């Protein structure tokens, strides 16, 4: 049984012209202890997908429906809110892009951490304090005792993100959702934070859904990659398959766009055009206006996600043969 199984998730927003569909028929699953990356350009629907799994999407204006969203076999759509509150934190934790939006600026790090720990574990103040100190140590924060007395603004962005990771890990969740956890940080810190998240997940045998627009960071952190474009998964495979034989022109373009990689041998590649607004999603292939491989059929008929074997799925009429990222 998968830890998380999302079946036919559709998300839309109510606007003046009716319901604007932003995520279409999304299905995927995450096995216990596995790290899965959800990759795609800005606006493709990554965050709303994560929020809908946590049931944090505000409906309305959002409208969400799914055949099922099973966590350990239970459909989270059917779970009463008071139980959902327990599930968030105890079983599923989330780290957001900007730690300042999740940390309370007028409360010390220690108070915020111990309150979270106590709410979810019911332990004593003293035990929570000891655990908070251990957690800061685990995420590489020096002098944790002293740091617990500090306020968020007294810390650097990297340190604050470490605190958020400590908070997310403190209740030993089974699934960690990290939504662009490194984009607000200095490039030199990004790798350290990513490594910290990936290591913590491996050590604790915790599953990870890593959301990012940066294909460059998934190789070290994920077992499996889902490439999302305009609200749909266009390619899904093991990290090795995706990097060795990317078959969808969009995946291919994303890999070529990783600056200075040995993979491409090129300086820099930019996928022409932009992600369309959901108001203008094509009824045929949504990537067709930007695709160098498009044929007549691509502009007329929508390709479906096909299982091509070995856990590799692709949504394309003209997959790139041999998956050569330099094509
Ligand atoms: N509250 C909202 N009201 C209307 N539209 C929204 C709302 N939130 C998100 N959207 C739209 O839903 C689509 C998906 O948004 P989402 O935030 O999931 O993108 P994303 O892939 O996470 O992008 P980014 O990489 O920039 O974080 C976008 O077109 C966005 O404009
Ligand atoms: S279906 Fe056609 S347009 Fe769409 S990605 Fe494949 S080749 Fe390109
Ligand atoms: Mg987002």
mmCIF file of C-alpha atoms and ligand atoms in Angstrom:
data_model
loop_
_atom_site.group_PDB
_atom_site.id
_atom_site.type_symbol
_atom_site.label_atom_id
_atom_site.label_comp_id
_atom_site.label_asym_id
_atom_site.label_seq_id
_atom_site.Cartn_x
_atom_site.Cartn_y
_atom_site.Cartn_z
ATOM 1 C CA UNK A 1 0.000 0.000 0.000
ATOM 2 C CA UNK A 2 1.273 3.488 -0.862
ATOM 3 C CA UNK A 3 1.586 6.047 1.897
ATOM 4 C CA UNK A 4 -0.105 8.695 -0.258
ATOM 5 C CA UNK A 5 -2.242 8.004 -3.300
ATOM 6 C CA UNK A 6 -3.775 10.885 -5.220
ATOM 7 C CA UNK A 7 -6.392 9.881 -7.771
ATOM 8 C CA UNK A 8 -7.777 12.251 -10.388
ATOM 9 C CA UNK A 9 -7.297 15.489 -8.535
ATOM 10 C CA UNK A 10 -8.872 18.538 -10.188
ATOM 11 C CA UNK A 11 -8.433 22.061 -8.832
ATOM 12 C CA UNK A 12 -10.001 25.242 -10.143
ATOM 13 C CA UNK A 13 -10.697 28.826 -9.111
ATOM 14 C CA UNK A 14 -14.000 30.564 -9.464
ATOM 15 C CA UNK A 15 -13.636 33.716 -11.547
ATOM 16 C CA UNK A 16 -15.867 36.139 -13.403
ATOM 17 C CA UNK A 17 -15.902 33.851 -16.443
ATOM 18 C CA UNK A 18 -16.669 30.665 -14.510
ATOM 19 C CA UNK A 19 -14.407 27.982 -13.120
ATOM 20 C CA UNK A 20 -10.778 28.266 -14.230
ATOM 21 C CA UNK A 21 -9.224 24.801 -14.106
ATOM 22 C CA UNK A 22 -5.601 24.949 -12.910
ATOM 23 C CA UNK A 23 -4.870 21.266 -12.162
ATOM 24 C CA UNK A 24 -6.365 18.521 -14.305
ATOM 25 C CA UNK A 25 -6.784 14.824 -13.498
ATOM 26 C CA UNK A 26 -3.607 14.597 -11.459
ATOM 27 C CA UNK A 27 -2.767 11.111 -10.156
ATOM 28 C CA UNK A 28 0.342 9.931 -8.363
ATOM 29 C CA UNK A 29 1.443 7.976 -5.353
ATOM 30 C CA UNK A 30 4.296 8.078 -2.868
ATOM 31 C CA UNK A 31 5.605 4.940 -1.227
ATOM 32 C CA UNK A 32 6.706 4.909 2.400
ATOM 33 C CA UNK A 33 10.177 6.393 2.790
ATOM 34 C CA UNK A 34 10.484 7.469 -0.863
ATOM 35 C CA UNK A 35 11.440 10.919 -2.097
ATOM 36 C CA UNK A 36 9.405 12.219 -5.012
ATOM 37 C CA UNK A 37 10.073 15.546 -6.740
ATOM 38 C CA UNK A 38 7.305 17.562 -8.375
ATOM 39 C CA UNK A 39 8.990 19.847 -10.878
ATOM 40 C CA UNK A 40 7.616 22.529 -13.169
ATOM 41 C CA UNK A 41 7.718 26.207 -14.058
ATOM 42 C CA UNK A 42 6.004 28.897 -12.039
ATOM 43 C CA UNK A 43 2.216 28.743 -12.140
ATOM 44 C CA UNK A 44 1.925 25.107 -13.254
ATOM 45 C CA UNK A 45 -0.021 24.083 -10.122
ATOM 46 C CA UNK A 46 2.583 22.674 -7.729
ATOM 47 C CA UNK A 47 1.618 24.642 -4.613
ATOM 48 C CA UNK A 48 -2.134 24.241 -5.007
ATOM 49 C CA UNK A 49 -1.537 20.481 -5.339
ATOM 50 C CA UNK A 50 0.426 20.461 -2.060
ATOM 51 C CA UNK A 51 -2.170 22.595 -0.289
ATOM 52 C CA UNK A 52 -4.977 20.334 -1.426
ATOM 53 C CA UNK A 53 -3.181 17.281 0.031
ATOM 54 C CA UNK A 54 -2.931 19.152 3.363
ATOM 55 C CA UNK A 55 -6.530 20.321 2.872
ATOM 56 C CA UNK A 56 -5.327 23.880 3.298
ATOM 57 C CA UNK A 57 -6.720 25.173 0.029
ATOM 58 C CA UNK A 58 -9.333 27.806 0.768
ATOM 59 C CA UNK A 59 -12.576 26.708 -0.891
ATOM 60 C CA UNK A 60 -14.133 28.937 -2.234
ATOM 61 C CA UNK A 61 -12.571 30.640 -4.171
ATOM 62 C CA UNK A 62 -10.798 27.353 -4.866
ATOM 63 C CA UNK A 63 -12.772 24.343 -5.974
ATOM 64 C CA UNK A 64 -11.196 20.955 -5.524
ATOM 65 C CA UNK A 65 -12.412 17.464 -6.251
ATOM 66 C CA UNK A 66 -10.658 14.141 -6.476
ATOM 67 C CA UNK A 67 -11.711 10.568 -6.925
ATOM 68 C CA UNK A 68 -9.679 10.014 -3.756
ATOM 69 C CA UNK A 69 -6.675 11.329 -1.842
ATOM 70 C CA UNK A 70 -5.648 8.380 0.269
ATOM 71 C CA UNK A 71 -3.208 8.730 3.140
ATOM 72 C CA UNK A 72 -2.479 5.304 4.631
ATOM 73 C CA UNK A 73 -5.592 4.089 2.866
ATOM 74 C CA UNK A 74 -7.931 6.757 4.332
ATOM 75 C CA UNK A 75 -9.446 9.408 2.090
ATOM 76 C CA UNK A 76 -8.441 12.762 3.559
ATOM 77 C CA UNK A 77 -11.471 14.347 1.867
ATOM 78 C CA UNK A 78 -13.664 12.414 4.308
ATOM 79 C CA UNK A 79 -11.676 13.176 7.478
ATOM 80 C CA UNK A 80 -13.385 15.657 9.878
ATOM 81 C CA UNK A 81 -11.453 18.926 10.337
ATOM 82 C CA UNK A 82 -10.593 18.203 14.011
ATOM 83 C CA UNK A 83 -8.837 14.988 12.927
ATOM 84 C CA UNK A 84 -7.266 16.715 9.958
ATOM 85 C CA UNK A 85 -5.608 19.123 12.384
ATOM 86 C CA UNK A 86 -3.950 16.137 14.074
ATOM 87 C CA UNK A 87 -2.896 14.618 10.779
ATOM 88 C CA UNK A 88 -1.134 17.854 9.822
ATOM 89 C CA UNK A 89 2.007 17.864 11.886
ATOM 90 C CA UNK A 90 1.690 14.363 13.319
ATOM 91 C CA UNK A 91 1.621 12.509 9.998
ATOM 92 C CA UNK A 92 2.165 15.085 7.271
ATOM 93 C CA UNK A 93 4.301 18.201 7.725
ATOM 94 C CA UNK A 94 4.936 21.002 5.312
ATOM 95 C CA UNK A 95 7.827 23.431 4.840
ATOM 96 C CA UNK A 96 7.090 26.572 2.871
ATOM 97 C CA UNK A 97 9.315 28.719 0.689
ATOM 98 C CA UNK A 98 9.562 31.744 2.977
ATOM 99 C CA UNK A 99 10.137 30.826 6.632
ATOM 100 C CA UNK A 100 9.223 34.327 7.859
ATOM 101 C CA UNK A 101 5.627 33.797 6.740
ATOM 102 C CA UNK A 102 5.371 30.663 8.904
ATOM 103 C CA UNK A 103 7.306 31.844 11.979
ATOM 104 C CA UNK A 104 5.735 34.222 14.466
ATOM 105 C CA UNK A 105 7.988 37.350 14.606
ATOM 106 C CA UNK A 106 7.033 38.266 18.200
ATOM 107 C CA UNK A 107 7.606 34.860 19.814
ATOM 108 C CA UNK A 108 10.938 33.200 20.543
ATOM 109 C CA UNK A 109 12.054 30.219 18.508
ATOM 110 C CA UNK A 110 12.008 28.125 21.703
ATOM 111 C CA UNK A 111 8.384 28.965 22.510
ATOM 112 C CA UNK A 112 7.249 28.247 18.947
ATOM 113 C CA UNK A 113 9.098 24.946 18.800
ATOM 114 C CA UNK A 114 8.034 23.720 22.240
ATOM 115 C CA UNK A 115 4.395 24.689 21.623
ATOM 116 C CA UNK A 116 4.351 22.709 18.387
ATOM 117 C CA UNK A 117 5.961 19.714 20.089
ATOM 118 C CA UNK A 118 3.563 19.843 23.050
ATOM 119 C CA UNK A 119 0.474 20.272 20.885
ATOM 120 C CA UNK A 120 1.317 17.202 18.865
ATOM 121 C CA UNK A 121 2.877 14.934 21.484
ATOM 122 C CA UNK A 122 1.243 16.088 24.727
ATOM 123 C CA UNK A 123 4.604 15.950 26.547
ATOM 124 C CA UNK A 124 5.653 18.185 29.476
ATOM 125 C CA UNK A 125 7.272 21.625 29.058
ATOM 126 C CA UNK A 126 10.627 20.257 30.196
ATOM 127 C CA UNK A 127 10.519 17.327 27.772
ATOM 128 C CA UNK A 128 9.479 19.635 24.919
ATOM 129 C CA UNK A 129 12.376 21.973 25.673
ATOM 130 C CA UNK A 130 14.869 19.091 25.636
ATOM 131 C CA UNK A 131 13.394 17.826 22.362
ATOM 132 C CA UNK A 132 13.498 21.350 20.845
ATOM 133 C CA UNK A 133 17.186 21.600 21.732
ATOM 134 C CA UNK A 134 17.874 18.183 20.184
ATOM 135 C CA UNK A 135 15.974 19.194 17.050
ATOM 136 C CA UNK A 136 17.998 22.400 16.582
ATOM 137 C CA UNK A 137 21.157 20.354 17.009
ATOM 138 C CA UNK A 138 19.937 17.836 14.420
ATOM 139 C CA UNK A 139 19.365 20.571 11.825
ATOM 140 C CA UNK A 140 22.852 21.943 12.374
ATOM 141 C CA UNK A 141 22.137 25.033 14.492
ATOM 142 C CA UNK A 142 25.084 25.756 16.788
ATOM 143 C CA UNK A 143 24.506 26.696 20.446
ATOM 144 C CA UNK A 144 20.892 25.531 20.396
ATOM 145 C CA UNK A 145 20.187 26.469 24.032
ATOM 146 C CA UNK A 146 20.925 30.105 23.336
ATOM 147 C CA UNK A 147 19.178 30.064 19.935
ATOM 148 C CA UNK A 148 15.951 28.912 21.560
ATOM 149 C CA UNK A 149 15.788 32.262 23.372
ATOM 150 C CA UNK A 150 16.103 34.260 20.136
ATOM 151 C CA UNK A 151 13.410 35.757 17.887
ATOM 152 C CA UNK A 152 13.182 34.887 14.159
ATOM 153 C CA UNK A 153 14.538 38.298 13.071
ATOM 154 C CA UNK A 154 17.772 37.618 14.957
ATOM 155 C CA UNK A 155 18.519 34.732 12.599
ATOM 156 C CA UNK A 156 19.677 34.554 8.981
ATOM 157 C CA UNK A 157 17.327 33.221 6.283
ATOM 158 C CA UNK A 158 19.196 29.904 6.232
ATOM 159 C CA UNK A 159 18.937 29.535 10.023
ATOM 160 C CA UNK A 160 15.219 30.344 9.939
ATOM 161 C CA UNK A 161 14.672 27.676 7.295
ATOM 162 C CA UNK A 162 16.581 25.221 9.520
ATOM 163 C CA UNK A 163 14.204 26.111 12.366
ATOM 164 C CA UNK A 164 11.239 25.447 10.063
ATOM 165 C CA UNK A 165 12.728 22.067 9.179
ATOM 166 C CA UNK A 166 13.230 21.310 12.883
ATOM 167 C CA UNK A 167 9.605 22.247 13.503
ATOM 168 C CA UNK A 168 8.380 20.093 10.627
ATOM 169 C CA UNK A 169 10.460 17.106 11.796
ATOM 170 C CA UNK A 170 9.762 17.476 15.501
ATOM 171 C CA UNK A 171 6.609 15.355 15.423
ATOM 172 C CA UNK A 172 8.175 12.592 13.314
ATOM 173 C CA UNK A 173 5.800 12.871 10.351
ATOM 174 C CA UNK A 174 5.539 10.044 7.826
ATOM 175 C CA UNK A 175 5.435 12.488 4.929
ATOM 176 C CA UNK A 176 7.211 15.811 4.563
ATOM 177 C CA UNK A 177 6.029 18.206 1.859
ATOM 178 C CA UNK A 178 8.692 20.800 1.061
ATOM 179 C CA UNK A 179 7.378 23.539 -1.238
ATOM 180 C CA UNK A 180 10.346 25.359 -2.819
ATOM 181 C CA UNK A 181 12.242 25.103 0.480
ATOM 182 C CA UNK A 182 15.419 26.697 -0.838
ATOM 183 C CA UNK A 183 14.387 29.348 -3.370
ATOM 184 C CA UNK A 184 14.342 32.256 -0.896
ATOM 185 C CA UNK A 185 17.910 31.454 0.185
ATOM 186 C CA UNK A 186 21.365 32.406 -0.895
ATOM 187 C CA UNK A 187 22.703 29.997 -3.545
ATOM 188 C CA UNK A 188 25.513 28.860 -1.260
ATOM 189 C CA UNK A 189 23.016 27.902 1.472
ATOM 190 C CA UNK A 190 20.532 26.195 -0.886
ATOM 191 C CA UNK A 191 22.580 23.007 -1.265
ATOM 192 C CA UNK A 192 23.128 22.686 2.489
ATOM 193 C CA UNK A 193 19.419 23.011 3.252
ATOM 194 C CA UNK A 194 18.449 20.556 0.535
ATOM 195 C CA UNK A 195 21.022 18.069 1.752
ATOM 196 C CA UNK A 196 19.708 18.519 5.286
ATOM 197 C CA UNK A 197 16.123 17.766 4.190
ATOM 198 C CA UNK A 198 17.130 14.780 2.057
ATOM 199 C CA UNK A 199 19.375 13.355 4.814
ATOM 200 C CA UNK A 200 16.751 13.801 7.517
ATOM 201 C CA UNK A 201 14.169 11.999 5.369
ATOM 202 C CA UNK A 202 16.520 9.103 4.606
ATOM 203 C CA UNK A 203 17.590 8.766 8.236
ATOM 204 C CA UNK A 204 14.034 8.815 9.549
ATOM 205 C CA UNK A 205 12.684 6.701 6.650
ATOM 206 C CA UNK A 206 10.267 9.541 6.017
ATOM 207 C CA UNK A 207 8.638 10.082 2.621
ATOM 208 C CA UNK A 208 9.312 13.416 0.891
ATOM 209 C CA UNK A 209 7.365 15.389 -1.691
ATOM 210 C CA UNK A 210 9.866 17.956 -2.882
ATOM 211 C CA UNK A 211 8.311 20.764 -4.905
ATOM 212 C CA UNK A 212 10.607 22.847 -7.048
ATOM 213 C CA UNK A 213 10.966 24.684 -10.356
ATOM 214 C CA UNK A 214 14.663 23.844 -10.342
ATOM 215 C CA UNK A 215 15.442 20.573 -12.105
ATOM 216 C CA UNK A 216 19.063 20.992 -11.040
ATOM 217 C CA UNK A 217 18.326 20.172 -7.400
ATOM 218 C CA UNK A 218 16.250 17.025 -7.784
ATOM 219 C CA UNK A 219 19.028 14.627 -8.802
ATOM 220 C CA UNK A 220 20.545 14.542 -5.300
ATOM 221 C CA UNK A 221 17.320 14.568 -3.336
ATOM 222 C CA UNK A 222 14.709 12.452 -5.142
ATOM 223 C CA UNK A 223 14.089 8.815 -6.069
ATOM 224 C CA UNK A 224 11.341 9.666 -8.530
ATOM 225 C CA UNK A 225 10.482 12.758 -10.553
ATOM 226 C CA UNK A 226 7.123 14.038 -11.776
ATOM 227 C CA UNK A 227 7.345 16.797 -14.349
ATOM 228 C CA UNK A 228 4.307 19.038 -14.358
ATOM 229 C CA UNK A 229 3.259 21.427 -17.091
ATOM 230 C CA UNK A 230 0.150 23.617 -17.134
ATOM 231 C CA UNK A 231 -1.681 21.609 -14.479
ATOM 232 C CA UNK A 232 -0.847 18.144 -15.818
ATOM 233 C CA UNK A 233 1.896 15.596 -15.258
ATOM 234 C CA UNK A 234 3.701 15.270 -18.581
ATOM 235 C CA UNK A 235 6.422 12.808 -17.565
ATOM 236 C CA UNK A 236 7.059 10.613 -14.545
ATOM 237 C CA UNK A 237 9.972 8.242 -13.970
ATOM 238 C CA UNK A 238 12.834 7.351 -11.660
ATOM 239 C CA UNK A 239 15.357 10.131 -11.237
ATOM 240 C CA UNK A 240 17.897 8.139 -13.233
ATOM 241 C CA UNK A 241 15.492 7.596 -16.166
ATOM 242 C CA UNK A 242 14.559 11.276 -16.207
ATOM 243 C CA UNK A 243 18.184 12.378 -16.348
ATOM 244 C CA UNK A 244 19.405 9.598 -18.695
ATOM 245 C CA UNK A 245 16.469 9.308 -21.073
ATOM 246 C CA UNK A 246 14.096 12.282 -20.773
ATOM 247 C CA UNK A 247 11.480 11.649 -23.458
ATOM 248 C CA UNK A 248 9.081 14.560 -23.156
ATOM 249 C CA UNK A 249 10.221 17.718 -25.003
ATOM 250 C CA UNK A 250 9.400 19.803 -21.905
ATOM 251 C CA UNK A 251 11.497 17.612 -19.576
ATOM 252 C CA UNK A 252 14.213 17.715 -22.161
ATOM 253 C CA UNK A 253 14.075 21.503 -22.270
ATOM 254 C CA UNK A 254 14.137 21.764 -18.463
ATOM 255 C CA UNK A 255 17.259 19.588 -18.325
ATOM 256 C CA UNK A 256 18.966 21.628 -21.025
ATOM 257 C CA UNK A 257 18.105 24.762 -19.066
ATOM 258 C CA UNK A 258 20.143 23.681 -16.024
ATOM 259 C CA UNK A 259 23.013 26.191 -16.222
ATOM 260 C CA UNK A 260 26.444 24.794 -17.046
ATOM 261 C CA UNK A 261 25.647 21.096 -16.571
ATOM 262 C CA UNK A 262 27.847 18.431 -18.061
ATOM 263 C CA UNK A 263 24.572 16.906 -19.238
ATOM 264 C CA UNK A 264 24.074 19.506 -21.909
ATOM 265 C CA UNK A 265 27.534 20.726 -22.722
ATOM 266 C CA UNK A 266 25.760 24.010 -23.575
ATOM 267 C CA UNK A 267 26.033 27.305 -21.776
ATOM 268 C CA UNK A 268 22.345 27.973 -21.197
ATOM 269 C CA UNK A 269 19.098 26.995 -22.849
ATOM 270 C CA UNK A 270 15.758 28.736 -22.498
ATOM 271 C CA UNK A 271 12.445 27.085 -23.373
ATOM 272 C CA UNK A 272 10.810 29.638 -25.650
ATOM 273 C CA UNK A 273 7.527 31.251 -24.661
ATOM 274 C CA UNK A 274 5.792 31.073 -21.287
ATOM 275 C CA UNK A 275 3.426 28.817 -19.365
ATOM 276 C CA UNK A 276 -0.077 29.794 -20.574
ATOM 277 C CA UNK A 277 -2.611 31.242 -18.174
ATOM 278 C CA UNK A 278 -5.128 28.553 -17.152
ATOM 279 C CA UNK A 279 -7.697 30.694 -19.012
ATOM 280 C CA UNK A 280 -5.938 29.723 -22.233
ATOM 281 C CA UNK A 281 -5.110 26.037 -21.651
ATOM 282 C CA UNK A 282 -5.365 24.305 -25.008
ATOM 283 C CA UNK A 283 -7.763 21.411 -25.514
ATOM 284 C CA UNK A 284 -4.958 19.717 -27.474
ATOM 285 C CA UNK A 285 -1.376 19.415 -26.158
ATOM 286 C CA UNK A 286 -0.867 22.273 -23.697
ATOM 287 C CA UNK A 287 2.850 22.455 -24.523
ATOM 288 C CA UNK A 288 2.364 22.612 -28.317
ATOM 289 C CA UNK A 289 2.851 26.407 -28.756
ATOM 290 C CA UNK A 290 6.321 26.098 -27.167
ATOM 291 C CA UNK A 291 7.372 22.737 -28.548
ATOM 292 C CA UNK A 292 10.014 22.212 -31.233
ATOM 293 C CA UNK A 293 8.656 18.701 -31.895
ATOM 294 C CA UNK A 294 5.008 19.655 -32.427
ATOM 295 C CA UNK A 295 3.165 18.200 -35.416
ATOM 296 C CA UNK A 296 -0.354 18.826 -36.696
ATOM 297 C CA UNK A 297 -1.876 16.240 -34.380
ATOM 298 C CA UNK A 298 -0.353 17.982 -31.331
ATOM 299 C CA UNK A 299 -2.424 21.098 -32.070
ATOM 300 C CA UNK A 300 -5.631 19.072 -32.450
ATOM 301 C CA UNK A 301 -5.670 16.198 -29.957
ATOM 302 C CA UNK A 302 -4.713 15.986 -26.305
ATOM 303 C CA UNK A 303 -2.159 13.259 -25.553
ATOM 304 C CA UNK A 304 -2.878 11.048 -22.509
ATOM 305 C CA UNK A 305 -0.343 9.937 -19.920
ATOM 306 C CA UNK A 306 0.959 6.598 -21.226
ATOM 307 C CA UNK A 307 2.743 3.889 -19.302
ATOM 308 C CA UNK A 308 5.792 3.010 -21.409
ATOM 309 C CA UNK A 309 7.092 0.426 -18.949
ATOM 310 C CA UNK A 310 9.600 0.354 -16.111
ATOM 311 C CA UNK A 311 7.661 2.952 -14.144
ATOM 312 C CA UNK A 312 8.120 5.541 -16.914
ATOM 313 C CA UNK A 313 5.037 7.543 -17.965
ATOM 314 C CA UNK A 314 4.826 10.125 -20.706
ATOM 315 C CA UNK A 315 2.164 12.428 -22.179
ATOM 316 C CA UNK A 316 3.316 13.146 -25.741
ATOM 317 C CA UNK A 317 2.528 12.209 -29.364
ATOM 318 C CA UNK A 318 6.183 12.448 -30.441
ATOM 319 C CA UNK A 319 8.429 11.397 -27.553
ATOM 320 C CA UNK A 320 12.100 12.068 -28.068
ATOM 321 C CA UNK A 321 13.672 8.774 -29.088
ATOM 322 C CA UNK A 322 16.492 7.655 -26.852
ATOM 323 C CA UNK A 323 15.678 10.629 -24.643
ATOM 324 C CA UNK A 324 18.665 12.649 -25.811
ATOM 325 C CA UNK A 325 18.646 15.901 -23.859
ATOM 326 C CA UNK A 326 20.830 17.544 -26.510
ATOM 327 C CA UNK A 327 18.326 17.047 -29.319
HETATM 328 N N1 LIG B 1 -6.149 32.126 -4.756
HETATM 329 C C1 LIG B 1 -6.054 31.995 -6.083
HETATM 330 N N2 LIG B 1 -6.975 32.574 -6.907
HETATM 331 C C2 LIG B 1 -6.899 32.434 -8.251
HETATM 332 N N3 LIG B 1 -5.950 31.748 -8.884
HETATM 333 C C3 LIG B 1 -5.000 31.156 -8.134
HETATM 334 C C4 LIG B 1 -4.991 31.242 -6.692
HETATM 335 N N4 LIG B 1 -3.930 30.540 -6.216
HETATM 336 C C5 LIG B 1 -3.306 30.036 -7.315
HETATM 337 N N5 LIG B 1 -3.944 30.403 -8.458
HETATM 338 C C6 LIG B 1 -3.564 30.044 -9.825
HETATM 339 O O1 LIG B 1 -3.381 28.632 -9.887
HETATM 340 C C7 LIG B 1 -2.296 28.317 -10.762
HETATM 341 C C8 LIG B 1 -1.340 27.417 -10.031
HETATM 342 O O2 LIG B 1 -0.747 28.153 -8.956
HETATM 343 P P1 LIG B 1 0.386 27.550 -8.010
HETATM 344 O O3 LIG B 1 0.617 28.544 -6.932
HETATM 345 O O4 LIG B 1 0.012 26.178 -7.618
HETATM 346 O O5 LIG B 1 1.630 27.492 -8.982
HETATM 347 P P2 LIG B 1 3.106 26.935 -8.671
HETATM 348 O O6 LIG B 1 3.377 25.855 -9.650
HETATM 349 O O7 LIG B 1 3.241 26.628 -7.239
HETATM 350 O O8 LIG B 1 4.001 28.192 -9.062
HETATM 351 P P3 LIG B 1 5.323 28.807 -8.343
HETATM 352 O O9 LIG B 1 6.479 27.999 -8.873
HETATM 353 O O10 LIG B 1 5.341 30.220 -8.824
HETATM 354 O O11 LIG B 1 5.143 28.690 -6.864
HETATM 355 C C9 LIG B 1 -1.708 29.633 -11.222
HETATM 356 O O12 LIG B 1 -2.203 29.942 -12.489
HETATM 357 C C10 LIG B 1 -2.197 30.618 -10.197
HETATM 358 O O13 LIG B 1 -2.341 31.903 -10.766
HETATM 359 S S1 LIG B 2 2.434 16.117 -27.904
HETATM 360 FE FE1 LIG B 2 3.435 17.236 -29.533
HETATM 361 S S2 LIG B 2 3.460 19.364 -28.870
HETATM 362 FE FE2 LIG B 2 3.012 18.121 -27.102
HETATM 363 S S3 LIG B 2 4.969 17.796 -26.169
HETATM 364 FE FE3 LIG B 2 4.637 16.066 -27.513
HETATM 365 S S4 LIG B 2 5.573 16.636 -29.463
HETATM 366 FE FE4 LIG B 2 5.387 18.492 -28.249
HETATM 367 MG MG1 LIG B 3 4.331 27.464 -5.664
#
